């Protein structure tokens, strides 16, 4: 008999709620894809449908490329599919510090994880107040949504002297390595001959898709019925927050087909 349907929500390695990241020289996008595959092995079945937002979308595409049993359907929610031209600059020793951000932001997606990670590196922890982080990001022109996202990643702890302060809920080193590696990967070629169905959902007000990338995506969708493209015109990058019903209406049929 078919086992009951289940849903697993996976934090990326280094994130709050994730097991401690394995000790290894470098954490990569492929490591995260293997983490998902290994979870399926522990559960006794590979995932039929994989859904990833932003960085998670790139993980989902890499899983589709490398998995022994690729998902039947992969959903990518407003991820940057092309590589970012800034990653080599940021990966150089000493680069990516706040004093250098102004000179490279034209090469990055404003408010992207790559850019934000470069800025928060300058905060010395523990941080006395959450307001310090909010004021810093606001002064650099970040939106309230981005500020709220980063504040949600702070937790209060006591140091050895009993003084309270805030630290990041994620491992900054691991997070930066993963984001920079993802920025160096071009996932678009995987749409040429995908190993399963792929649905791409783009945000109408998002900044992660250039006109050239959209053109390439549409060409892939025309070439194979395995690739479908959706645009939610009145949404920002957090499309599942801005338009939850529309997103679910798109995703649900693929999950119903798998378990019908």
Coordinates of C-alpha atoms in Angstrom, one line a residue, residues 39-204:
X39 CA 16.7 12.8 4.9
X40 CA 14.7 10.9 2.3
X41 CA 17.0 7.9 2.9
X42 CA 16.4 8.0 6.6
X43 CA 12.6 8.3 6.1
X44 CA 12.7 5.4 3.8
X45 CA 11.4 7.2 0.7
X46 CA 12.6 10.0 -1.6
X47 CA 10.6 13.2 -1.9
X48 CA 8.0 13.3 -4.6
X49 CA 7.6 17.1 -4.6
X50 CA 10.3 19.5 -3.4
X51 CA 9.5 23.2 -2.9
X52 CA 12.2 25.8 -2.3
X53 CA 12.1 29.6 -1.9
X54 CA 15.1 31.8 -2.8
X55 CA 18.2 29.9 -1.7
X56 CA 16.0 26.9 -1.1
X57 CA 15.0 27.0 -4.7
X58 CA 18.6 26.7 -5.8
X59 CA 18.9 23.7 -3.4
X60 CA 15.8 22.1 -5.0
X61 CA 17.3 22.5 -8.5
X62 CA 20.6 21.0 -7.4
X63 CA 18.8 18.1 -5.8
X64 CA 17.0 17.6 -9.1
X65 CA 20.4 17.4 -10.8
X66 CA 22.2 15.1 -8.4
X67 CA 19.6 12.9 -6.6
X68 CA 19.6 9.1 -7.2
X69 CA 15.8 9.4 -7.2
X70 CA 15.0 12.9 -8.3
X71 CA 11.7 14.5 -7.3
X72 CA 8.8 14.1 -9.7
X73 CA 8.1 17.8 -9.3
X74 CA 10.3 20.6 -8.2
X75 CA 9.0 24.1 -7.4
X76 CA 11.2 27.1 -7.3
X77 CA 9.8 30.2 -5.7
X78 CA 11.5 33.4 -6.8
X79 CA 15.1 32.2 -6.8
X80 CA 17.9 33.7 -8.7
X81 CA 18.6 31.0 -11.3
X82 CA 21.7 32.6 -12.9
X83 CA 24.9 33.1 -11.2
X84 CA 25.7 36.4 -9.5
X85 CA 28.7 38.3 -10.8
X86 CA 29.8 39.4 -7.4
X87 CA 30.6 36.1 -5.7
X88 CA 34.3 36.1 -6.6
X89 CA 34.8 39.5 -5.2
X90 CA 33.1 38.6 -1.9
X91 CA 34.9 35.3 -1.5
X92 CA 38.3 37.0 -1.6
X93 CA 40.0 37.3 1.8
X94 CA 38.8 40.4 3.6
X95 CA 36.1 41.3 1.0
X96 CA 32.5 41.8 1.7
X97 CA 32.9 44.1 4.6
X98 CA 30.5 47.0 5.1
X99 CA 33.0 49.6 4.0
X100 CA 33.2 47.9 0.6
X101 CA 29.5 47.4 0.1
X102 CA 28.9 50.7 -1.6
X103 CA 31.4 49.9 -4.3
X104 CA 29.8 46.6 -5.3
X105 CA 26.1 46.9 -4.7
X106 CA 25.5 47.7 -8.3
X107 CA 26.5 44.1 -9.0
X108 CA 24.2 42.6 -6.4
X109 CA 20.5 42.2 -5.9
X110 CA 19.6 45.0 -3.4
X111 CA 18.6 43.4 -0.1
X112 CA 19.8 40.0 -1.2
X113 CA 21.2 37.5 1.3
X114 CA 24.7 38.0 -0.3
X115 CA 24.6 41.7 0.5
X116 CA 23.0 41.5 3.9
X117 CA 25.4 38.8 5.1
X118 CA 28.3 41.1 4.1
X119 CA 26.8 43.9 6.2
X120 CA 26.0 41.9 9.4
X121 CA 29.5 40.5 9.5
X122 CA 30.5 43.9 11.0
X123 CA 28.3 43.5 14.1
X124 CA 30.2 42.4 17.1
X125 CA 28.3 39.9 19.2
X126 CA 26.7 40.0 21.6
X127 CA 24.7 42.9 20.4
X128 CA 23.3 45.1 23.2
X129 CA 19.9 45.8 21.6
X130 CA 18.0 44.7 18.6
X131 CA 17.4 48.3 17.7
X132 CA 21.1 48.6 16.8
X133 CA 20.7 46.1 14.0
X134 CA 17.4 47.7 12.9
X135 CA 18.9 51.2 12.8
X136 CA 22.0 50.1 10.9
X137 CA 19.9 48.3 8.2
X138 CA 17.4 51.2 8.0
X139 CA 20.3 53.7 7.6
X140 CA 21.5 51.7 4.6
X141 CA 18.0 51.9 2.9
X142 CA 16.7 48.4 3.7
X143 CA 13.0 47.9 3.7
X144 CA 11.0 47.1 6.9
X145 CA 10.5 43.6 5.6
X146 CA 14.3 43.0 5.3
X147 CA 14.9 44.5 8.8
X148 CA 12.1 42.3 10.3
X149 CA 13.7 39.2 8.6
X150 CA 17.1 39.9 10.1
X151 CA 15.7 40.8 13.6
X152 CA 13.9 37.4 13.6
X153 CA 17.3 35.8 13.4
X154 CA 18.5 37.3 16.7
X155 CA 18.2 35.5 20.0
X156 CA 19.0 36.7 23.5
X157 CA 21.7 35.0 25.5
X158 CA 23.8 35.6 28.7
X159 CA 27.5 35.8 28.6
X160 CA 29.8 34.3 31.2
X161 CA 29.4 37.3 33.4
X162 CA 25.6 37.1 33.2
X163 CA 25.2 40.1 30.9
X164 CA 22.4 39.8 28.3
X165 CA 23.0 40.4 24.6
X166 CA 21.8 39.2 21.2
X167 CA 23.5 36.8 18.9
X168 CA 22.6 35.3 15.5
X169 CA 20.4 32.2 15.4
X170 CA 22.5 30.9 12.5
X171 CA 26.1 30.1 12.0
X172 CA 27.3 33.1 10.1
X173 CA 30.3 31.4 8.5
X174 CA 28.3 28.5 7.3
X175 CA 25.5 30.7 6.0
X176 CA 27.9 33.0 4.1
X177 CA 29.7 30.0 2.5
X178 CA 26.4 28.5 1.3
X179 CA 25.0 31.8 -0.1
X180 CA 28.2 32.6 -1.9
X181 CA 28.5 29.1 -3.3
X182 CA 24.8 29.3 -4.5
X183 CA 25.6 32.7 -6.1
X184 CA 28.3 31.0 -8.2
X185 CA 26.0 28.3 -9.6
X186 CA 24.1 28.8 -12.8
X187 CA 20.9 26.6 -12.5
X188 CA 19.4 27.6 -15.8
X189 CA 21.0 24.9 -17.9
X190 CA 19.2 22.3 -15.7
X191 CA 16.0 23.5 -17.4
X192 CA 17.2 22.4 -20.8
X193 CA 16.6 18.7 -20.1
X194 CA 15.1 18.5 -16.6
X195 CA 14.9 15.1 -14.8
X196 CA 11.3 15.9 -13.7
X197 CA 8.6 18.5 -13.8
X198 CA 9.9 22.0 -12.8
X199 CA 7.6 24.9 -11.9
X200 CA 9.1 28.4 -11.6
X201 CA 7.1 31.1 -9.7
X202 CA 8.4 34.6 -10.1
X203 CA 7.5 37.7 -8.1
X204 CA 6.2 40.6 -10.1

